[in-house]
CSV table of C-alpha atoms in Angstrom, one decimal:
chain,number,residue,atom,x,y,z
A,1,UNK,CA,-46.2,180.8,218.2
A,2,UNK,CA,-48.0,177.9,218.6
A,3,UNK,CA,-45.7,175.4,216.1
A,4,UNK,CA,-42.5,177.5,217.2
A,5,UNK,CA,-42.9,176.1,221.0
A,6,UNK,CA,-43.4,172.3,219.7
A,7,UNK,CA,-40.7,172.6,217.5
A,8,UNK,CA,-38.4,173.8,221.0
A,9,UNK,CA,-40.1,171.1,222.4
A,10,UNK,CA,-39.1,168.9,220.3
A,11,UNK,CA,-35.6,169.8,220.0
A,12,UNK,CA,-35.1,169.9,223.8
A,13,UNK,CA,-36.5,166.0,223.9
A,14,UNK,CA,-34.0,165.1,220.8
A,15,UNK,CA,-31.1,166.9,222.8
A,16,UNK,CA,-31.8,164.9,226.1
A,17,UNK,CA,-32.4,161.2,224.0
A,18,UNK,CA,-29.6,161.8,222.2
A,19,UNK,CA,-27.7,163.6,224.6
A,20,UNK,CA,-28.5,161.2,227.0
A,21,UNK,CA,-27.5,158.2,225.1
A,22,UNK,CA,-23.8,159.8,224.6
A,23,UNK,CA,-23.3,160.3,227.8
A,24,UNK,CA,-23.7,156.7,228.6
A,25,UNK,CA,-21.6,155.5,225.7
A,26,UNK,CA,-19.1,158.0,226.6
A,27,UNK,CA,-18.9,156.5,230.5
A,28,UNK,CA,-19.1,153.0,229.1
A,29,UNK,CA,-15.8,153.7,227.3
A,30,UNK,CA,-14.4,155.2,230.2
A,31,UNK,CA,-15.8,152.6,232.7
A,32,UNK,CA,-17.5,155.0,234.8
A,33,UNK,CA,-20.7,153.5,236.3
A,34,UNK,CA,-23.4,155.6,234.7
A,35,UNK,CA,-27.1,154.2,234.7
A,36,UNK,CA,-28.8,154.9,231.6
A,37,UNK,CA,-31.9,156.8,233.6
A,38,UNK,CA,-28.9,158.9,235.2
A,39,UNK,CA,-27.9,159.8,232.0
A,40,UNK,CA,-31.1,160.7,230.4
A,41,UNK,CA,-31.9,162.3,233.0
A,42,UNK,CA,-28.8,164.5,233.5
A,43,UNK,CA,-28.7,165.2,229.6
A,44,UNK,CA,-32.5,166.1,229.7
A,45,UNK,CA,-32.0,168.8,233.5
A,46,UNK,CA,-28.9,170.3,231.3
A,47,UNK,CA,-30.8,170.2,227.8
A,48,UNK,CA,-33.9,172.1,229.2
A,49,UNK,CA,-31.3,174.4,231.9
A,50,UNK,CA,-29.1,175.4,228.4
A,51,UNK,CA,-32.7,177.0,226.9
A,52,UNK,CA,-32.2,179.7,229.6
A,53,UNK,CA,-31.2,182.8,227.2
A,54,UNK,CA,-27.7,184.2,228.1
A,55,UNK,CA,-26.3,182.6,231.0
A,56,UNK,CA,-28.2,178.8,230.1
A,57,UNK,CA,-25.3,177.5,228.4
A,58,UNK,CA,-23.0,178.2,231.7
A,59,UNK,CA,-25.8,176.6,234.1
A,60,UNK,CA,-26.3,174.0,231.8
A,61,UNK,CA,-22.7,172.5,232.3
A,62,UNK,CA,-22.8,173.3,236.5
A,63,UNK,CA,-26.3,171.1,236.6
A,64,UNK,CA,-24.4,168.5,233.9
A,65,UNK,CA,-21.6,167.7,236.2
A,66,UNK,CA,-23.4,167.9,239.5
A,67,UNK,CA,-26.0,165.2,238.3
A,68,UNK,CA,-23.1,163.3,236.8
A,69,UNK,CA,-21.6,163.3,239.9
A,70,UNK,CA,-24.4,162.5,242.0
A,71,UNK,CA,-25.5,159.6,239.4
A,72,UNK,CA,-21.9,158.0,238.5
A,73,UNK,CA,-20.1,158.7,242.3
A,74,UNK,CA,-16.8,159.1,239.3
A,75,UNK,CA,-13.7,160.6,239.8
A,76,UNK,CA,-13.8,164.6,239.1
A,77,UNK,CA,-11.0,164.3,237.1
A,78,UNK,CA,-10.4,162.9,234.5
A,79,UNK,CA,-14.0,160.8,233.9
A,80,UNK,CA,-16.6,163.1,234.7
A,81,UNK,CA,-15.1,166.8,233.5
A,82,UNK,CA,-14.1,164.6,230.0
A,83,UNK,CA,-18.0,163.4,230.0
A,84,UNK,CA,-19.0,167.1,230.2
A,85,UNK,CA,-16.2,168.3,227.8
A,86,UNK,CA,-17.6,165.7,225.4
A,87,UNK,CA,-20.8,166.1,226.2
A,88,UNK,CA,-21.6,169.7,225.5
């Protein structure tokens, strides 16, 4: 029980680095003005939000572009619902 919650762990923290780190390329190439700590933090709220069993995956893309939008002040369309398209 003990390994299987570090090894979640451990996955949830891989999924918000790398996640994270994608989103920021990914607005880079789009020129949309996302800070780094914006998008770590925004990958890492979704990451651990998507671990919620059944309806996570759906929350996990509202919290996504909500925290992209209150991080990047982007256009809804087409930059940040392409960043959460790409994203997740």
């Amino acid at each position: 029980m003990e390994r299987q919650v570090m090894e979640d762990g451990l996955l949830l923290a891989l999924d918000a680095v790398v996640g994270g780190f994608a989103l920021w390329a990914a607005g880079w190439l789009t020129q949309t003005r996302l800070p780094v700590t914006g998008a770590l933090l925004a990958a890492a709220v979704a990451a651990a939000v998507g671990a919620v069993p059944d309806i996570g995956w759906l929350c996990s893309l509202v919290a996504l572009f909500v925290l992209l939008k209150w991080f990047s002040r982007g256009d809804v369309w087409p930059d940040l619902i392409l960043l959460v398209i790409v994203s997740r």
